[in-house]
Every structure is written in C-alpha cells, then in structure tokens.
Short mmCIF file of C-alpha atoms in Angstrom, two decimals:
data_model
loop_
_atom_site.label_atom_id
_atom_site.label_comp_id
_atom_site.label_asym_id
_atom_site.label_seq_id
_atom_site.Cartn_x
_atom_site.Cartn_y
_atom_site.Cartn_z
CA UNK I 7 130.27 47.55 78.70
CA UNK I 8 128.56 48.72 75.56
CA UNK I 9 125.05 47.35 76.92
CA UNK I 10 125.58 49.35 80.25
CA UNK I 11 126.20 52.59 78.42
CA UNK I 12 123.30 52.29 76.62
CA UNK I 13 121.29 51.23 79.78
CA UNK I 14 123.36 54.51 81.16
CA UNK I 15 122.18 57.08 78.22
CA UNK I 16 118.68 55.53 78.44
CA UNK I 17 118.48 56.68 81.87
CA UNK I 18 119.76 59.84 81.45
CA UNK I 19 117.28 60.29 78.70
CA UNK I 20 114.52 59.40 80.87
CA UNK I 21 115.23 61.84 83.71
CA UNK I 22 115.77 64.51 81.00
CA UNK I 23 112.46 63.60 79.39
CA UNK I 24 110.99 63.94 82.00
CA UNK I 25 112.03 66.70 83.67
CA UNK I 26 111.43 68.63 80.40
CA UNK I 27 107.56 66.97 80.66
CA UNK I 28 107.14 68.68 83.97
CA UNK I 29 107.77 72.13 82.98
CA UNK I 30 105.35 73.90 80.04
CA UNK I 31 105.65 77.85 81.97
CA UNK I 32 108.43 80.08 82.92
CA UNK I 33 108.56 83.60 84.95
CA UNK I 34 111.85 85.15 85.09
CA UNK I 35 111.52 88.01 87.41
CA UNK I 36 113.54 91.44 88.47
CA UNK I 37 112.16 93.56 91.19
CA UNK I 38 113.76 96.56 93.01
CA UNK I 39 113.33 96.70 96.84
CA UNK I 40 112.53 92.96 96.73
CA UNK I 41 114.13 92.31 100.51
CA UNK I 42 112.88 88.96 101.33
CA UNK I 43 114.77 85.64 100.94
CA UNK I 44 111.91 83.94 99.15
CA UNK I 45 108.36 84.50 97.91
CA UNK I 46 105.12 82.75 97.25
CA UNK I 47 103.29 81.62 94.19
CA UNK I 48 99.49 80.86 95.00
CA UNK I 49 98.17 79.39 91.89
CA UNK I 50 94.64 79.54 91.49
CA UNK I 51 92.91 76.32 89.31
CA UNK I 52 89.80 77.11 90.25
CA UNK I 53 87.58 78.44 92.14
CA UNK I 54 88.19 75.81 95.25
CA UNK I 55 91.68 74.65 94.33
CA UNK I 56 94.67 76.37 94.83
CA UNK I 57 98.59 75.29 95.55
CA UNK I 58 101.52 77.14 96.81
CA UNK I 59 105.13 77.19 95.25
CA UNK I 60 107.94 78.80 97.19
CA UNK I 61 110.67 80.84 95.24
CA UNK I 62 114.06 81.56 96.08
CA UNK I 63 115.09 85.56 95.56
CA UNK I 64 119.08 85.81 94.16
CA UNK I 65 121.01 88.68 94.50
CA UNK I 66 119.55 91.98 93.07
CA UNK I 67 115.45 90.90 93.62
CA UNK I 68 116.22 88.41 90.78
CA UNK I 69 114.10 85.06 90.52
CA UNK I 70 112.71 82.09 88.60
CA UNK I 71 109.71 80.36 88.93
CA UNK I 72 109.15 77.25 86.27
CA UNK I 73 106.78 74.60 86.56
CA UNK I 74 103.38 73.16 84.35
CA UNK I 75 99.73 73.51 84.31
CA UNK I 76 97.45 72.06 82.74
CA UNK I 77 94.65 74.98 81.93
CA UNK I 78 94.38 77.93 82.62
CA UNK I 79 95.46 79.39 86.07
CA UNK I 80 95.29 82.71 88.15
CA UNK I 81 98.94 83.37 90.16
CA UNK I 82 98.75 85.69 93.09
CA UNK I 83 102.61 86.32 93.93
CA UNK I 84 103.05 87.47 97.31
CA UNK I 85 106.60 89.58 97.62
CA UNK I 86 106.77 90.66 101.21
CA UNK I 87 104.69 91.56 104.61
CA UNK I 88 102.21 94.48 103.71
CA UNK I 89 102.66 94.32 99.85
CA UNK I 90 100.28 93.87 97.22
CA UNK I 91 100.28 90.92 95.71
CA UNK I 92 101.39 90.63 92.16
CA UNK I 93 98.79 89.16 90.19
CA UNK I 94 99.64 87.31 86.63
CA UNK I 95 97.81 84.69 84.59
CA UNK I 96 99.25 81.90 83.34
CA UNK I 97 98.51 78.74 80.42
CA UNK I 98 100.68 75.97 78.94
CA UNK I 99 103.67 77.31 77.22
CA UNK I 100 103.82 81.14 78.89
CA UNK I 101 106.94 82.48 79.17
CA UNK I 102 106.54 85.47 81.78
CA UNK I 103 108.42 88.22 82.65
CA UNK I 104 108.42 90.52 85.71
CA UNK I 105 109.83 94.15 86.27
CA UNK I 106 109.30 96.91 88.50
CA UNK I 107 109.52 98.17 92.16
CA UNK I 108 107.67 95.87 94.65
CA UNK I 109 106.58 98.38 96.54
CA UNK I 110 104.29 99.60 93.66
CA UNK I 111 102.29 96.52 92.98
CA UNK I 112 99.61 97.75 90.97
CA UNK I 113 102.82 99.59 88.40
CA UNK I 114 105.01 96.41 88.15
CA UNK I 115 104.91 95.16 84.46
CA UNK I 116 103.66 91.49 83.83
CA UNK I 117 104.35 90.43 80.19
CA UNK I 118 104.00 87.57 78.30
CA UNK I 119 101.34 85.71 76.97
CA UNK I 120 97.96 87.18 76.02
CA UNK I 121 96.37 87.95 78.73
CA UNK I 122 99.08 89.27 80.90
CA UNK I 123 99.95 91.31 78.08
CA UNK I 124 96.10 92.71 77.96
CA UNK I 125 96.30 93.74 81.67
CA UNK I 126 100.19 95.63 81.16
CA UNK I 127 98.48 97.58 78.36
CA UNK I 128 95.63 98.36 80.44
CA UNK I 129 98.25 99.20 83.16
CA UNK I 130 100.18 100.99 80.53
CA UNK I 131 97.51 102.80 79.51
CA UNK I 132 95.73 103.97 82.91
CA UNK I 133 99.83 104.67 84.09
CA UNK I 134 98.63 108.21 85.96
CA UNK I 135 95.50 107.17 87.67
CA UNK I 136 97.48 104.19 89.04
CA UNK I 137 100.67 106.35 90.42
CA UNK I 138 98.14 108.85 91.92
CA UNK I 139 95.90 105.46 93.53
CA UNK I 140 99.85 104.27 94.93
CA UNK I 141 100.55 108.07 96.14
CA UNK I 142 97.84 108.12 98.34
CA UNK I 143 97.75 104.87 99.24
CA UNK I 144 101.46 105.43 100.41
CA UNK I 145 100.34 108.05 102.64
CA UNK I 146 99.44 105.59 105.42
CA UNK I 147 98.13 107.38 108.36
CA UNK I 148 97.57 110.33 106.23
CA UNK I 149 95.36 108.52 103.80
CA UNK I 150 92.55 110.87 102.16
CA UNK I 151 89.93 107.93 101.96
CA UNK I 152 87.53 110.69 99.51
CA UNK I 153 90.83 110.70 97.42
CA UNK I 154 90.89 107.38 97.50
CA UNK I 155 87.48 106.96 96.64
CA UNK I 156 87.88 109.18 93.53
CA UNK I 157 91.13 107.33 92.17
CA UNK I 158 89.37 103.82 92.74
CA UNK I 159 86.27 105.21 90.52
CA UNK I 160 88.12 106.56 87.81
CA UNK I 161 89.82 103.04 87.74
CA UNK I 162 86.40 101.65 87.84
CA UNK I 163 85.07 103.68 84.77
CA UNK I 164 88.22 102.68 82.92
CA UNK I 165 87.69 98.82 83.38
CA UNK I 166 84.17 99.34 82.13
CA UNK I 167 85.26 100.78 78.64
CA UNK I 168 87.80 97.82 78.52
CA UNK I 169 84.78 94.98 79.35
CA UNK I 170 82.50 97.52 76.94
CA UNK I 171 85.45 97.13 73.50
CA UNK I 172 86.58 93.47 74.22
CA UNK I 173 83.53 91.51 76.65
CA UNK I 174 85.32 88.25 75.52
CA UNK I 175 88.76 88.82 77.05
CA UNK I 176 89.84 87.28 80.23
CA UNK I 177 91.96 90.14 81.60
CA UNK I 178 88.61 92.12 81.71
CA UNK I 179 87.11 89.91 84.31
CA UNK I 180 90.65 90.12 86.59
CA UNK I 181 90.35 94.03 86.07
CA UNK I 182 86.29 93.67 87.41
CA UNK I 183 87.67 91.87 90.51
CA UNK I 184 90.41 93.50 90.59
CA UNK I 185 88.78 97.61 90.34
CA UNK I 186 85.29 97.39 90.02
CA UNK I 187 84.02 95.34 92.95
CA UNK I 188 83.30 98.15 95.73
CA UNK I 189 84.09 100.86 93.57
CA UNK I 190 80.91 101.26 91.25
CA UNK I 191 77.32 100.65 92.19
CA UNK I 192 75.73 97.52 92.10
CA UNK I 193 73.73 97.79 88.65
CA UNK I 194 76.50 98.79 86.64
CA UNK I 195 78.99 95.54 87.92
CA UNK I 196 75.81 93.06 86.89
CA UNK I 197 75.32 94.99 83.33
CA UNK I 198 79.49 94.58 83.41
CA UNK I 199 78.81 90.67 84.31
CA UNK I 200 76.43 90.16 81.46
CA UNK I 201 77.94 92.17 78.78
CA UNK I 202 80.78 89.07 79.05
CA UNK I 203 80.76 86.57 76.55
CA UNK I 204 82.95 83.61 75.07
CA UNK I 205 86.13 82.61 77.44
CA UNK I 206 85.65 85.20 79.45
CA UNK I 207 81.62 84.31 80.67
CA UNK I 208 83.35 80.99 81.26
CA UNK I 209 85.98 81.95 83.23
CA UNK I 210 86.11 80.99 86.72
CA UNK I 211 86.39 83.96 88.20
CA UNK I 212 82.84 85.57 86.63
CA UNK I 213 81.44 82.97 88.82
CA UNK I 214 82.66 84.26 91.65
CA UNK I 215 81.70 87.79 90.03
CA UNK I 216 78.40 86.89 90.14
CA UNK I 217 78.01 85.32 93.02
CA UNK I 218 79.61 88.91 94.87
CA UNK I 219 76.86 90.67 92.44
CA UNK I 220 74.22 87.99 93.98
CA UNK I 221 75.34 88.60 97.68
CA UNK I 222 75.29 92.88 97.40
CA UNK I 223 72.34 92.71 95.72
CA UNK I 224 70.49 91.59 98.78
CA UNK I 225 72.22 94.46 100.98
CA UNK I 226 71.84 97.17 98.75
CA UNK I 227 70.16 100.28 99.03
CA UNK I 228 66.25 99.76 98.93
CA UNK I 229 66.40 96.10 99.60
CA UNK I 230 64.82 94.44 102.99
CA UNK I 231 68.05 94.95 105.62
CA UNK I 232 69.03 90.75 106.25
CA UNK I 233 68.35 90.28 109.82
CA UNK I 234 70.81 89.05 112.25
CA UNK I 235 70.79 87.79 115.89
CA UNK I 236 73.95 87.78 118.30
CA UNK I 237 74.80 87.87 121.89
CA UNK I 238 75.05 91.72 123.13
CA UNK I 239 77.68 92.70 126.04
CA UNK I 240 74.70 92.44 128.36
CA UNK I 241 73.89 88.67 127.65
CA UNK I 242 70.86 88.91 125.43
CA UNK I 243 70.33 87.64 122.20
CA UNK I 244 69.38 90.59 120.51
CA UNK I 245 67.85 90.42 116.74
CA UNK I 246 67.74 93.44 114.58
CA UNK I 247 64.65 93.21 114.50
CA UNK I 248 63.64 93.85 117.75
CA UNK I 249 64.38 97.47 116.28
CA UNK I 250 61.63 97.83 113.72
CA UNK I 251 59.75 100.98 114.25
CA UNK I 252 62.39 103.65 114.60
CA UNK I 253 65.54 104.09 111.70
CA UNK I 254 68.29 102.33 112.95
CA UNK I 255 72.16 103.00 112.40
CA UNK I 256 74.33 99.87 112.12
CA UNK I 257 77.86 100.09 113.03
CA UNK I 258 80.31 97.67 112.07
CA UNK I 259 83.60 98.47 114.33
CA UNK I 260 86.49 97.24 115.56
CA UNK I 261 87.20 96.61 119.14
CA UNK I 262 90.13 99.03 119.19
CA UNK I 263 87.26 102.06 118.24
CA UNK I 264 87.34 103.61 121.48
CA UNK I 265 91.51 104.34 121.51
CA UNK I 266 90.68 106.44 118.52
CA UNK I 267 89.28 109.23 120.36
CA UNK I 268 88.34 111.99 117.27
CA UNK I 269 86.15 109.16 116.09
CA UNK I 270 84.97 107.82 119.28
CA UNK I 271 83.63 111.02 120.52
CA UNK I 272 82.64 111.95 117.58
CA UNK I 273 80.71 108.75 117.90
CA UNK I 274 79.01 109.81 121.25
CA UNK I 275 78.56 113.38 120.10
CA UNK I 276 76.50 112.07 116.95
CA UNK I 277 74.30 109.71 119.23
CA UNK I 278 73.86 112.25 121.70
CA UNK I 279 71.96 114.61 119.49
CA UNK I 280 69.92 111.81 117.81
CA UNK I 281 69.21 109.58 120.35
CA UNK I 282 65.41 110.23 120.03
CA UNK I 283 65.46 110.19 116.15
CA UNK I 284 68.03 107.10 115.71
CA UNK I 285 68.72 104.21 117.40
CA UNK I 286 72.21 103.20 117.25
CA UNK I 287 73.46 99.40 117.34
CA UNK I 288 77.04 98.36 117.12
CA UNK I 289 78.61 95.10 115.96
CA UNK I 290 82.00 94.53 117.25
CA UNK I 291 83.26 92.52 114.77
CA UNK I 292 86.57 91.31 116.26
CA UNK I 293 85.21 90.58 119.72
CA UNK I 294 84.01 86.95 121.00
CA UNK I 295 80.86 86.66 122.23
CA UNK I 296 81.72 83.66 124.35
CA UNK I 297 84.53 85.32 126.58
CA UNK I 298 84.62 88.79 125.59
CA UNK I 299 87.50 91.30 127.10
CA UNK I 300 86.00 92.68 130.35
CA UNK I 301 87.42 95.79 129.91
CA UNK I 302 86.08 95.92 126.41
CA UNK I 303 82.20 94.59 128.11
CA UNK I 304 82.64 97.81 130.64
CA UNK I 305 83.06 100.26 127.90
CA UNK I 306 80.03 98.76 125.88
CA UNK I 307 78.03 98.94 128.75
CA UNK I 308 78.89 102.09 129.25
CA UNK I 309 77.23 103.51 126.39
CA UNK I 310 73.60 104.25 125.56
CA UNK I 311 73.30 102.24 122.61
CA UNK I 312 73.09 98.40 122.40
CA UNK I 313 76.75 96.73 121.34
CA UNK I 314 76.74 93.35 119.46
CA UNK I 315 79.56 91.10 119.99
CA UNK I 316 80.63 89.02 116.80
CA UNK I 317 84.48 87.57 116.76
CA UNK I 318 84.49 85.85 113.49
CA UNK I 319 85.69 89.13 111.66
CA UNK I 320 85.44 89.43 107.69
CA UNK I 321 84.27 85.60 108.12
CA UNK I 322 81.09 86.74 110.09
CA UNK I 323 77.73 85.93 108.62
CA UNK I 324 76.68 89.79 110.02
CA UNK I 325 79.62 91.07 107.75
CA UNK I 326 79.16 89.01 104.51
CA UNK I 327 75.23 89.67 104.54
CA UNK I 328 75.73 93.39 104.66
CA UNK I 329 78.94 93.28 102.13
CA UNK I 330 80.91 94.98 104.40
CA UNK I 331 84.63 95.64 103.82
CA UNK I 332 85.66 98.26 106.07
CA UNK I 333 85.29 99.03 110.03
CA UNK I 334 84.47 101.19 111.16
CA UNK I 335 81.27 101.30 108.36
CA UNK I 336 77.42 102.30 109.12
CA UNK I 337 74.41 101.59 107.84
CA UNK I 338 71.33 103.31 107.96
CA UNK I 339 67.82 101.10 107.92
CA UNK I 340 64.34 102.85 107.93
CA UNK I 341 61.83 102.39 110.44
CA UNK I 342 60.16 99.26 108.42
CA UNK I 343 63.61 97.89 107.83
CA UNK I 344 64.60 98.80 104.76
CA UNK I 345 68.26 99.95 104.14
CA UNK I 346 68.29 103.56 103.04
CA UNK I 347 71.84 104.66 102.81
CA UNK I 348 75.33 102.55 103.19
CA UNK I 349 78.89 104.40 104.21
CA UNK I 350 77.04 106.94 105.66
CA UNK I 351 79.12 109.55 107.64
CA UNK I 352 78.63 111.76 110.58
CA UNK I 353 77.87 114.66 108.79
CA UNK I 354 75.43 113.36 106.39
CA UNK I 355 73.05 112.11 109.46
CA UNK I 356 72.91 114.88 111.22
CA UNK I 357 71.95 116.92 108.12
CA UNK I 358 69.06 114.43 107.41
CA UNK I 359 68.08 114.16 111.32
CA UNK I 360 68.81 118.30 111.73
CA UNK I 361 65.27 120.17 113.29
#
C-alpha cells in the first residue's frame, strides 16, 4: 500500500514537473470590444519559422496565453477580421500583460519584459500622433491618404530619434518595420539599418530590414526601372522594354479600377491629353493571364493604352521588383528607362507634361 502511494506521488510529481517545464512565459490579457470566441498567437522564431497557438476569449475580452520558448520570439496576435494585429515580443521567463480597446491596435498597452516595455514607452510617448494615425485611419471610405501620409512620417521621424539614442535595442528594429518601411526615403532607412549595433544588428528581423532596403534600392528613384515581361489582354508577350524611347507611366491597378468611375475617368482624361507625350501601360495585378475575365479583356481592349495581365497579386515578381504596396500606384520611367518619380498623381503629370 505504502509502495503504491509512493509510486502514486511519484507520478503526480512527474506530470507536475513537467508541466511546470513546459511553461517559462505568460500573457494575461483584457481587451474591450474583443467579440470573437478565440484568437491567434503567430509566434515568430525566425525569419522562416513560425507556429500558431489558439486562445480561448472568457467573458469580458479576458484571456491567457502560457506556454515556453526557447529564445527570443516575435508574437503577432491576431484579435478579429479587419484588426490590427497586436504585436509583442517575448523571451524565457516574460510575464506579459495586455490592456486596451482592440479596435485601436496601435494604442493597446503591451507590458512586461524589456522590450515590450521599450515599445509601450515609445507608444506612451508618441500617444497623440498615434490617436490622430487611428482617427483617420477609422475614417474608412473617407480616408485622407495626404493625412495619412503626414501622420505615418511624423511616426517615421520619431522611430529615427529612438534608433538615433539607443541603436542597440531590439524594440527599435520592430518600430523600423513597424513605421519606417514606406514612410521615409530609402537613404535614411539604410543609415537607420547601419546605425544598429549589438542585439539589435543581430536580430532577425534587421535581416529582413535589409533585405527590404536591398530590394527598394533597385526601384528607387534614379535607378535603371527592372524590366518585366507578361501576357497583355491582346495575347502578346509584351516587355517593358519594348517602350524605351518615349517616358512611360506604369500603373499598378486592380481589376475592380474601372467601377470606380472619378478615378477611372480621371484615368482616361489624363491619357487623353498626354497620349503623344506619355505612354501609358497598366498591370492588372489581380487578373490571370491564363483565363482572364472576358468582360474584364473587353474593357482593356477598349482602351488606348497597352494592359498587362498579372494574377499573382502582392506575390507578383512585377510588384515586388517595383516595391509596390498600394493599387492603384504609378510610376513614371524616362525615355532611356530610368525611373524618375514613384506615387506620382494626376495632377503632378500634367503639370510636368503641360505646353
């Protein structure tokens, strides 16, 4: 009897041990409008290895997430259809804590352990800039993208006095590719990238930095434009550059661009009056090539500019070469094929092109 009670507590032991040995992190979480019944943690390891833990959501947006790693790892937290992602950083032995509204991603507080502390303060500390990014951004329809524009710069500027005071903290590479990517020029993210030293140079996530600063490099303004060949809605392979001798506008658009009329014939307006200054080529990025929508084909064809068909979306080699993160977006390329402006607008071509 004795000998199976202490066979018993043995086992119990065991499980307890290791149970315990399985768990080094903690995130205890309270979110207002939290309305799902669970959520997702994607942990990032590095840069190729990820996994996914699902959480249950209690009553009141409440939740716990436990579990161990073994270094260092990036958590993206995704709380609901069309919500930001919350992002929080975690090592052996955090205990985390999570507060806020999850409608307001970017204002949710993240504490506990250094580095998630570093990015609260930062959020702490940039607290306007960040309600005025989530007011417009909440606009929707109504979205001011020059408003946006501003917001995401001033965020940008404020990330580069955190890398400039501290280059060897890790929450100033997640701000980088967080608020800097897309939001300042090119030369001032790779000064950013080298000005990094100690764990954060050899953090994961500068590698990817880098390679980003490696791939816009290459499409930015005053390089050679990358040349691309894809089927047209006429059945030719068409290169860009068959183009080389007159400036060329490069449109990356969606296939829905014609149902938004104010831009569409603003579209046609624009090529209209420059058709003998500017040859216009559009690449429908959402489109296949191999069966494309014949009602889609008889609009293209329609037109008096050449229409690229590409259906591999942000995945496309067109879209990736020319760093492209919007649609629609244009591009204009000299004569000789070299890129001379990027998110150029209506209004800014005619002024150049004007008599």
């Amino acid at each position: 009897m004795i000998r199976g009670l202490v066979i018993f507590s043995l086992l119990i032991l065991s499980v307890t041990s290791c149970t315990n040995s399985d768990v080094n992190f903690t995130v205890e979480g309270k979110l207002e409008n939290l309305s799902v019944p669970k959520i997702y943690a994607v942990k990032e390891i590095t840069k190729d290895s990820v996994s996914i833990d699902t959480i249950t959501v209690e009553k009141g947006g409440k939740f716990s997430y436990k579990g161990k790693v073994e270094s260092q790892a990036l958590v993206s937290l995704f709380v609901g259809e069309g919500l930001k992602p919350l992002r929080f950083f975690l090592e052996p032995n955090y205990k985390v804590s999570i507060t806020g509204n999850a409608l307001e991603g970017d204002l949710v507080e993240i504490r506990g352990g250094r580095v998630n502390n570093d990015l609260a303060d930062f959020k702490k500390k940039n607290a306007n800039i960040l309600q005025s990014r989530y007011r417009i951004l909440a606009k929707n329809e109504n979205l001011d993208v020059s408003e946006l524009k501003n917001v995401n710069y001033q965020l940008a500027r404020c990330v580069r006095e955190c890398v400039e005071s501290d280059p060897a903290k890790i929450a100033a590479v997640i701000l980088m590719n967080d608020f800097s990517i897309n939001n300042i020029s090119v030369d001032l993210l790779g000064n950013d990238i080298d000005l990094l030293k100690g764990e954060a140079a050899n953090f994961y996530l500068t590698t990817s930095l880098k390679d980003y600063y490696d791939r816009v490099k290459i499409s930015m303004v005053g390089s050679v434009a990358p040349d691309i060949t894809l089927q047209s809605t006429r059945g030719k392979s068409v290169s860009l550059k068959d183009f080389r001798g007159k400036p060329v506008l490069l449109i990356f658009d969606l296939k829905e661009a014609p149902s938004n009329e104010a831009y569409f014939n603003l579209l046609k307006e624009t090529q209209k009056t420059l058709k003998d200054k500017v040859q216009f080529v559009a690449i429908v990025i959402d489109e296949d090539d191999k069966s494309p929508d014949p009602k889609i084909v008889e609009i293209a064809n329609s037109l008096d500019w050449t229409v690229l068909l590409d259906g591999r979306k942000w995945n496309s080699q067109a879209v990736k070469k020319y760093n492209v993160t919007e649609a629609p977006y244009m591009i204009l390329i000299s004569k000789d094929g070299v890129i001379e402006d990027r998110d150029v607008t209506f209004e800014a071509l005619l002024e150049l092109y004007k008599e």
